[in-house]
Amino acid sequence: MHRRTALGGALTALATAAAGILVAATVSTTPAVAAAGGTGTGYLHTNGNKIVDSTGATVRLTGINWFGMETDNKTFHGLWSSNPWRGQLDTMARLGYNTLRIPFSNDSIKPGATATGINDFVNPDLIGLSPLQILDKVIDYAGSKGMRVILDRHRPTSAGQSPLWYTSGVSEATWIADWKTMAQRYANNPTVIGADLHNEPHAEGTNPAATGACWGCGDTARDWRLAAERAGNAILGVQPNWLIFVEGVSCPSGGLSNVWDNDPSNDEDCGWWGGNLSKAGQFPVRLSVANRLVYSPHEYATSVYRQAWFDDPSYPANMPAIWDKYWGYLYKQNIAPIMMGEFGTTLQDPKDKVWLENLMAYTGTGVNGMSFTYWSWNPNSGDTGGIANDDWTTVNQAKQAILQPYLIPPTGGGTTSPSPTGTPNTSPTPTTPAPSGGCTASYKQVNAWAGGFQGELTVKNTGTAAVNPWSATWTWPSGVTLASGWNATVTQSGTTVTAAAPGWASSLAPGASVTVGFTANGTAATPGSVKLNGTAC
């Protein structure tokens, strides 16, 4: 992202009113071996069109982008805000984003690179750290919450995106060498699961004198498929457990459509930058380690560019066929997993709400759906805005409500997710009961939609001793069922819900509180009969 001018596709448009229907066009899925909690256990690999964990359980990455390392600041944006960096990650995890896609530039990882735009008062622990040292801290904390991290080489330099994976100032050799360095740096940390090799390869020049990234053209200087193989195999030589995320191009020839010359014979079918994988079936990326390839298209709404398909009279019914053509076929034909690396909108145009609703439905529900990382957490993305509002603290509820039913929250780094050191914490701890009358409870309904709702239950230990491990229970009316939970291991039996302490935060000290988040199916209801380790609150 960060952005575009003209993109591929015809520029003439038919004016139509924004359609308000949701097309039932979800992707067919094959049965999973098992459903993994959060982001699973150990390193990830692929199996057909699925991403699976070390036990073979299916994992769905439902993540978000937090950008800034690719800009002049060379570190995450929003560190200038009044919300500490950990607080921002806390919110992402609480909302249900289980994966963090982190864009960076080659400049930001050079020796001597300096991070700027940091509020020292709010983030005193970041003072004097290099961009890579800040990245280390973010990765460690994300891992402690059960999140996974995808590294995205977004730009060669902070100056801007490039059609090819190299420029006159940053060679292919530098690109590959830097990737090998990053792979080695995080080789023993299963929080980091892979490399998004280069952001949004796209067309440049006009046919037949194309100079941009092509797919399958055979020109080693321009064929993105061949370059992805070279870089991917070099990375796997250092860290064979990583996933290799490969984006598409915009125009398979690498040249811009000649939309201005009124000669349709020169035009070709082009899509979003990085979004066109229509040739990947014919010319697949071939990696030296099996089951490591994930295709990662980008998809956007009218707030980025008004592609012709948005004004087709059949919109939005025309969209599933477009997605099928550009990248969905790879998933439907069980060729490889899809991880939609970027998609987003300001939602200012009514058509964009329809687009986002239909796109999410297309990815499928539950653990068997396609993976994705939304663009972006940042509110300062000019043509999409963010999930965070301008204060970097509160949340854009209109966007979150559409994404929420598709999010699979991280499990908190307990028994089903790697701990910060990569070793699952499975040791039981003796239970200390809460003293009589030693707790209070408060409830906040965060969101609601047709057939479901999202809430937060905060339980405070008002006793004189720590509760270790803590466990909160509550009841719901008949017909209300748990969909997902976070900040605890949340389960339901009958009308009783139990939130058990995660391994990374098992003790609840006197005066401390914990907020358990959840989504549920049914009519919105306030938790009743709340107890902390059997003591009524």
XYZ file of C-alpha atoms in Angstrom:
537
model
C 0.000 0.000 0.000
C 0.939 3.732 0.197
C -0.028 4.772 -3.015
C -1.135 4.299 -6.381
C -2.148 6.371 -9.318
C -3.765 4.623 -12.281
C -4.183 0.881 -11.988
C -4.985 -1.778 -14.545
C -8.416 -2.223 -16.052
C -10.647 -0.156 -18.269
C -11.218 3.428 -17.173
C -14.683 3.878 -18.580
C -17.428 3.175 -16.093
C -21.174 2.719 -16.098
C -22.845 4.784 -13.414
C -24.938 2.594 -11.159
C -26.344 2.903 -7.689
C -24.490 1.048 -4.974
C -26.014 -2.366 -4.605
C -26.901 -3.456 -1.109
C -27.069 -7.222 -1.383
C -24.628 -9.779 -0.091
C -23.676 -12.405 -2.647
C -23.575 -15.909 -1.206
C -20.335 -17.014 -2.853
C -18.106 -18.535 -0.243
C -15.179 -20.681 -1.242
C -15.650 -24.409 -1.043
C -13.336 -25.994 1.481
C -12.043 -29.474 2.091
C -12.367 -31.012 5.567
C -9.605 -30.081 7.958
C -7.603 -32.627 9.882
C -8.416 -30.685 13.040
C -9.127 -27.143 14.055
C -6.207 -25.426 15.733
C -6.791 -22.933 18.485
C -5.587 -19.457 17.544
C -2.490 -19.823 15.396
C -1.627 -23.392 16.319
C 1.504 -25.010 17.652
C 5.062 -24.810 16.348
C 6.031 -23.803 12.847
C 3.451 -23.743 10.067
C 3.443 -25.397 6.656
C 0.933 -26.003 3.895
C -1.254 -28.927 2.905
C -3.102 -28.339 -0.344
C -4.974 -25.078 0.117
C -4.608 -25.123 3.909
C -2.061 -23.689 6.311
C -1.462 -26.214 9.080
C 0.548 -26.311 12.287
C 3.156 -28.819 13.450
C 0.418 -31.270 14.486
C -1.390 -31.044 11.135
C -4.249 -28.946 12.536
C -5.631 -26.279 10.214
C -4.724 -22.696 11.064
C -6.401 -19.588 9.705
C -4.341 -16.413 9.893
C -6.699 -13.505 10.531
C -4.341 -10.603 10.932
C -3.642 -6.940 10.470
C -0.879 -4.718 9.049
C 1.003 -2.280 11.275
C 3.170 -0.150 9.024
C 5.909 2.428 9.510
C 9.213 0.544 9.275
C 9.172 1.139 5.526
C 8.884 4.925 5.912
C 11.347 7.639 6.925
C 10.571 6.873 10.576
C 11.989 3.365 10.095
C 9.744 2.073 12.879
C 6.081 1.536 13.633
C 3.809 4.519 13.204
C 1.711 5.493 16.194
C 4.614 5.254 18.608
C 4.207 9.031 18.743
C 0.702 8.660 20.199
C -0.410 8.548 23.822
C -1.139 4.816 23.551
C 1.941 2.717 24.486
C 3.102 0.218 21.898
C 2.082 -2.726 24.056
C -1.377 -1.217 24.464
C -1.815 -1.140 20.713
C -0.859 -4.803 20.405
C -3.168 -5.619 23.315
C -6.063 -4.085 21.394
C -5.219 -5.929 18.177
C -5.168 -9.262 20.000
C -8.302 -8.456 21.986
C -10.186 -7.653 18.780
C -9.206 -11.040 17.347
C -6.255 -10.322 15.054
C -3.975 -13.323 15.460
C -1.249 -12.312 12.991
C 0.777 -9.155 12.466
C 2.110 -8.326 8.996
C 5.012 -5.904 9.387
C 6.206 -3.905 6.354
C 9.850 -2.801 6.316
C 12.357 -1.322 3.892
C 15.936 -2.396 3.323
C 16.962 1.005 4.712
C 15.335 0.286 8.069
C 17.427 -2.812 8.725
C 20.807 -1.337 7.757
C 23.462 -1.007 10.453
C 23.186 2.470 11.946
C 19.528 2.964 10.983
C 17.743 5.296 13.412
C 14.116 5.073 14.519
C 12.229 8.374 14.805
C 8.740 9.543 15.747
C 8.672 7.901 19.193
C 6.952 9.403 22.220
C 9.680 8.841 24.813
C 7.351 9.605 27.725
C 4.855 6.933 26.691
C 7.432 4.432 25.392
C 10.531 4.925 27.574
C 11.630 1.339 26.915
C 12.229 2.197 23.245
C 14.641 5.083 23.860
C 17.898 4.579 21.975
C 16.867 1.330 20.325
C 17.498 0.644 16.651
C 14.607 -0.213 14.311
C 15.558 -3.893 14.511
C 15.703 -3.815 18.303
C 12.211 -2.306 18.402
C 11.076 -4.984 15.970
C 12.515 -7.626 18.315
C 10.440 -6.268 21.200
C 7.242 -6.158 19.148
C 7.776 -9.722 17.940
C 8.465 -10.988 21.460
C 5.366 -9.342 22.895
C 3.171 -10.443 20.000
C 4.428 -13.983 20.553
C 3.565 -13.803 24.247
C -0.025 -13.125 23.200
C -0.134 -16.089 20.823
C 0.130 -13.929 17.700
C 2.222 -14.780 14.646
C 4.324 -12.364 12.577
C 4.858 -12.109 8.810
C 7.705 -9.878 7.648
C 6.973 -7.885 4.485
C 9.750 -6.333 2.417
C 7.589 -3.398 1.420
C 10.057 -1.062 -0.270
C 13.735 -1.044 -1.200
C 14.043 2.398 0.424
C 11.666 4.739 2.199
C 11.353 6.751 -1.040
C 8.516 4.612 -2.384
C 7.412 1.324 -3.857
C 9.108 -0.147 -6.900
C 7.643 -2.122 -9.819
C 10.522 -4.616 -9.625
C 12.106 -6.225 -6.584
C 15.326 -4.293 -7.213
C 16.291 -0.739 -8.147
C 19.448 1.024 -9.254
C 20.273 1.606 -5.598
C 19.161 -1.724 -4.110
C 20.250 -4.740 -6.127
C 18.682 -8.183 -6.240
C 21.753 -9.452 -4.385
C 21.089 -6.974 -1.560
C 17.407 -7.936 -1.469
C 18.253 -11.621 -1.085
C 21.113 -11.049 1.347
C 18.913 -8.929 3.601
C 16.211 -11.575 3.566
C 18.742 -14.220 4.579
C 19.857 -11.965 7.425
C 16.288 -11.572 8.663
C 15.669 -15.308 8.376
C 18.770 -15.998 10.437
C 17.861 -13.373 13.046
C 14.525 -15.046 13.782
C 15.471 -18.608 12.868
C 14.691 -19.946 16.349
C 11.586 -17.911 17.043
C 8.377 -19.604 15.826
C 6.422 -16.392 16.315
C 7.896 -15.294 12.960
C 6.365 -17.611 10.389
C 7.539 -16.302 7.052
C 8.559 -13.784 4.423
C 6.376 -11.717 2.099
C 9.129 -11.314 -0.465
C 8.310 -7.991 -2.156
C 5.288 -5.772 -1.895
C 3.113 -5.234 -4.946
C 5.197 -5.984 -8.028
C 3.506 -4.119 -10.839
C 3.600 -3.031 -14.457
C 5.740 -0.251 -15.839
C 6.110 1.005 -19.401
C 3.720 0.129 -22.202
C 3.605 -2.967 -24.337
C 5.498 -4.171 -26.209
C 8.254 -2.177 -24.470
C 7.217 -3.278 -20.971
C 9.687 -2.661 -18.149
C 7.659 -3.770 -15.104
C 7.194 -7.053 -13.269
C 5.768 -9.831 -15.433
C 4.625 -13.347 -14.532
C 5.864 -16.231 -16.617
C 7.434 -14.123 -19.386
C 10.832 -15.793 -18.883
C 12.855 -12.572 -18.717
C 14.970 -13.046 -15.581
C 15.229 -9.279 -15.125
C 11.442 -8.888 -14.988
C 9.812 -12.268 -14.306
C 8.555 -11.984 -10.738
C 7.778 -15.700 -10.568
C 11.430 -16.574 -11.224
C 12.687 -13.929 -8.790
C 10.367 -15.251 -6.079
C 11.885 -18.674 -6.590
C 15.427 -17.341 -6.244
C 14.698 -15.391 -3.077
C 12.390 -17.994 -1.583
C 14.907 -20.784 -2.015
C 17.699 -18.642 -0.565
C 15.573 -17.980 2.526
C 14.632 -21.640 2.892
C 18.320 -22.486 2.786
C 18.680 -20.500 6.022
C 15.297 -21.193 7.626
C 13.491 -24.143 6.016
C 10.522 -23.784 8.398
C 9.369 -20.426 7.071
C 6.403 -19.933 4.808
C 7.152 -18.022 1.608
C 4.411 -15.522 0.764
C 4.343 -14.564 -2.932
C 2.198 -11.726 -4.199
C 0.934 -11.366 -7.726
C 1.676 -8.680 -10.319
C -0.719 -6.154 -11.873
C -0.425 -7.038 -15.584
C 1.083 -10.442 -16.479
C 3.105 -8.907 -19.351
C 4.669 -6.361 -17.022
C 3.423 -3.513 -19.216
C 0.631 -1.062 -18.574
C -2.548 -1.501 -20.569
C -2.658 1.005 -23.398
C -5.961 2.417 -22.243
C -5.288 5.787 -23.860
C -4.649 4.667 -27.443
C -8.151 3.352 -28.273
C -6.570 0.163 -29.563
C -8.052 -2.756 -27.607
C -5.650 -5.199 -29.267
C -2.874 -3.833 -27.033
C -4.860 -4.190 -23.831
C -4.636 -7.067 -21.406
C -6.476 -8.072 -18.296
C -4.847 -6.239 -15.412
C -5.691 -6.016 -11.727
C -4.435 -4.451 -8.521
C -0.740 -4.064 -7.877
C 0.306 -7.412 -6.423
C -3.204 -8.742 -6.986
C -3.006 -10.623 -10.281
C -2.106 -14.297 -9.876
C -3.979 -15.397 -12.967
C -0.802 -16.963 -14.449
C 0.328 -18.745 -11.280
C -1.583 -21.881 -12.193
C 0.248 -22.126 -15.505
C 3.576 -20.888 -14.107
C 3.709 -21.901 -10.426
C 6.392 -20.786 -8.008
C 8.723 -23.779 -7.434
C 10.435 -23.901 -4.041
C 13.187 -26.216 -2.856
C 11.277 -27.174 0.301
C 7.831 -28.668 -0.207
C 4.718 -27.247 1.461
C 6.033 -23.732 2.068
C 4.326 -21.672 -0.643
C 1.441 -19.306 0.132
C 0.069 -16.984 -2.543
C -0.725 -13.526 -1.182
C -2.835 -11.242 -3.394
C -3.915 -7.676 -2.583
C -7.459 -6.435 -3.091
C -8.899 -2.964 -2.647
C -12.053 -0.885 -2.872
C -13.066 2.344 -4.599
C -11.265 4.490 -2.013
C -7.989 3.291 -3.562
C -9.077 3.240 -7.214
C -12.428 2.897 -8.947
C -11.888 -0.181 -11.053
C -14.458 -0.721 -13.819
C -15.991 -3.707 -12.054
C -17.334 -1.498 -9.260
C -19.665 0.173 -11.782
C -20.773 -2.963 -13.574
C -24.600 -3.130 -13.562
C -24.390 -6.540 -11.883
C -22.239 -5.341 -8.957
C -21.655 -6.971 -6.492
C -22.733 -10.240 -8.111
C -19.863 -9.871 -10.590
C -17.162 -9.864 -7.918
C -16.775 -13.598 -7.081
C -15.923 -14.369 -10.714
C -13.307 -11.596 -10.708
C -11.735 -12.912 -7.509
C -11.864 -16.447 -8.925
C -9.996 -15.319 -12.041
C -7.230 -13.380 -10.326
C -6.454 -15.616 -7.326
C -9.399 -17.538 -5.887
C -8.960 -20.421 -8.330
C -5.689 -21.345 -6.619
C -7.634 -22.040 -3.441
C -10.685 -23.608 -5.065
C -8.524 -26.012 -7.071
C -6.538 -26.960 -3.942
C -3.299 -25.697 -5.524
C -2.062 -23.569 -2.622
C -3.297 -21.520 0.323
C -4.325 -17.903 -0.099
C -3.302 -15.275 2.447
C -4.771 -11.978 1.309
C -1.947 -9.722 2.485
C -3.706 -6.385 2.040
C -7.288 -5.247 1.590
C -8.979 -2.171 2.937
C -11.250 0.815 2.474
C -12.324 4.059 4.111
C -15.968 2.878 3.794
C -16.870 6.391 2.610
C -18.529 5.073 -0.563
C -21.554 2.816 0.114
C -20.204 0.462 -2.523
C -17.160 -0.174 -0.366
C -19.215 -1.562 2.501
C -20.854 -3.952 0.043
C -17.407 -4.839 -1.316
C -15.963 -5.605 2.112
C -18.967 -7.676 3.186
C -18.863 -9.709 -0.011
C -15.095 -10.153 0.054
C -15.182 -11.501 3.603
C -18.018 -13.868 2.713
C -15.969 -15.050 -0.271
C -13.035 -15.987 1.964
C -15.242 -18.393 3.910
C -16.046 -18.690 7.591
C -14.287 -20.525 10.385
C -10.866 -22.096 10.466
C -11.171 -23.450 6.922
C -11.507 -20.015 5.325
C -8.776 -18.139 3.487
C -6.223 -16.303 5.598
C -5.830 -12.529 5.514
C -4.137 -9.485 7.057
C -6.248 -6.340 6.883
C -4.751 -3.003 5.787
C -4.327 -1.507 8.255
C -4.149 -0.903 11.987
C -2.814 2.578 11.165
C -5.363 5.391 10.850
C -2.856 7.367 8.723
C -3.192 5.233 5.598
C -4.381 7.896 3.197
C -6.692 5.890 0.949
C -8.023 3.352 3.453
C -7.730 4.726 6.975
C -7.370 2.090 9.677
C -8.983 -0.054 12.319
C -7.519 2.339 14.877
C -9.019 5.801 14.946
C -6.824 8.906 14.850
C -6.092 8.600 18.581
C -4.433 5.204 17.946
C -6.541 3.851 20.817
C -10.233 3.649 19.955
C -11.517 1.460 17.141
C -13.442 2.088 13.911
C -16.472 0.002 14.804
C -17.995 0.101 11.312
C -15.004 -1.753 9.844
C -14.495 -3.997 12.845
C -18.119 -5.156 12.800
C -17.723 -6.480 9.249
C -14.422 -8.251 9.982
C -15.302 -9.552 13.454
C -17.207 -12.729 12.481
C -14.167 -13.901 10.483
C -11.517 -13.300 13.145
C -9.971 -16.174 15.088
C -8.331 -14.625 18.154
C -4.903 -15.688 19.381
C -5.016 -18.118 22.256
C -2.697 -16.097 24.473
C 0.463 -18.129 24.156
C -0.723 -20.917 26.430
C -0.733 -24.643 25.777
C -1.809 -24.309 22.133
C 0.555 -21.531 21.091
C 4.267 -20.898 21.357
C 5.496 -19.066 24.423
C 7.993 -16.205 23.889
C 10.801 -18.763 23.887
C 8.956 -21.083 21.537
C 8.387 -23.734 24.233
C 4.751 -24.430 25.127
C 3.914 -23.939 28.777
C 2.045 -27.023 29.915
C 3.067 -27.291 33.582
C 0.086 -27.298 35.940
C 0.115 -24.902 38.866
C -1.690 -25.531 42.175
C -4.879 -23.539 42.499
C -5.184 -20.832 45.150
C -8.865 -20.080 45.763
C -10.055 -16.492 45.942
C -10.891 -15.327 49.452
C -14.593 -15.106 50.242
C -16.137 -12.016 48.666
C -12.832 -11.335 46.954
C -13.857 -10.279 43.466
C -15.881 -7.823 41.431
C -17.085 -8.099 37.835
C -18.106 -5.608 35.163
C -19.357 -6.185 31.642
C -19.145 -4.162 28.437
C -20.904 -5.028 25.177
C -18.462 -4.029 22.429
C -20.514 -4.836 19.355
C -23.584 -6.643 18.073
C -24.815 -7.873 14.710
C -27.596 -10.053 13.380
C -27.277 -13.345 15.235
C -24.332 -12.474 17.446
C -22.450 -10.069 19.656
C -19.047 -9.245 21.133
C -18.368 -8.490 24.797
C -15.725 -7.986 27.451
C -16.011 -9.279 31.012
C -13.576 -7.711 33.480
C -12.994 -9.577 36.737
C -10.988 -8.000 39.572
C -9.378 -9.841 42.471
C -10.308 -7.761 45.533
C -8.982 -10.367 47.967
C -5.722 -10.333 49.878
C -3.959 -13.177 48.070
C -3.040 -13.941 44.466
C -5.303 -16.361 42.604
C -3.085 -18.807 40.731
C -4.203 -20.070 38.303
C -7.355 -18.018 38.090
C -10.550 -19.197 36.427
C -13.701 -17.161 35.842
C -17.118 -18.622 35.133
C -20.457 -17.158 34.147
C -23.812 -18.235 32.757
C -25.734 -17.259 29.647
C -29.404 -17.772 28.780
C -30.276 -20.882 26.812
C -29.558 -20.378 23.099
C -26.482 -18.207 23.541
C -23.346 -20.053 22.436
C -19.672 -19.161 22.494
C -18.033 -18.433 19.134
C -14.541 -17.385 20.204
C -12.647 -16.042 23.194
C -9.323 -14.404 23.987
C -7.084 -13.431 26.913
C -8.054 -16.807 28.379
C -8.954 -20.332 27.301
C -12.713 -19.914 26.958
C -15.033 -22.937 26.789
C -18.736 -23.576 27.265
C -20.687 -26.455 28.789
C -24.442 -26.075 28.720
C -25.182 -22.518 29.788
C -21.948 -22.179 31.799
C -18.882 -20.522 30.297
C -15.395 -20.969 31.756
C -12.443 -18.671 31.108
C -9.264 -20.389 32.311
C -6.013 -18.508 32.796
C -3.527 -18.662 29.907
C -0.085 -20.039 30.661
C 1.554 -16.660 30.116
C -0.642 -14.900 32.728
C -1.783 -17.546 35.174
C -1.691 -15.469 38.358
C -4.140 -12.720 39.271
C -2.562 -10.586 41.990
C -4.532 -8.802 44.725
C -6.069 -5.687 43.206
C -5.379 -6.892 39.658
C -8.034 -7.440 37.025
C -8.313 -9.413 33.810
C -10.528 -8.686 30.804
C -11.841 -11.710 28.934
C -13.056 -10.964 25.418
C -15.461 -13.101 23.442
C -17.845 -13.310 20.543
C -21.060 -15.287 20.859
C -23.957 -16.487 18.772
C -27.496 -15.570 19.756
C -29.236 -12.575 21.276
C -26.893 -10.261 23.165
C -26.892 -11.143 26.847
C -25.050 -9.974 29.959
C -23.019 -12.684 31.738
C -24.733 -13.813 34.923
C -23.557 -15.495 38.146
C -19.930 -14.451 37.585
C -17.451 -16.277 39.825
C -13.696 -16.192 40.312
C -12.407 -19.647 41.262
C -15.828 -20.519 42.618
C -16.341 -17.310 44.626
C -19.279 -15.143 43.545
C -18.398 -11.649 42.363
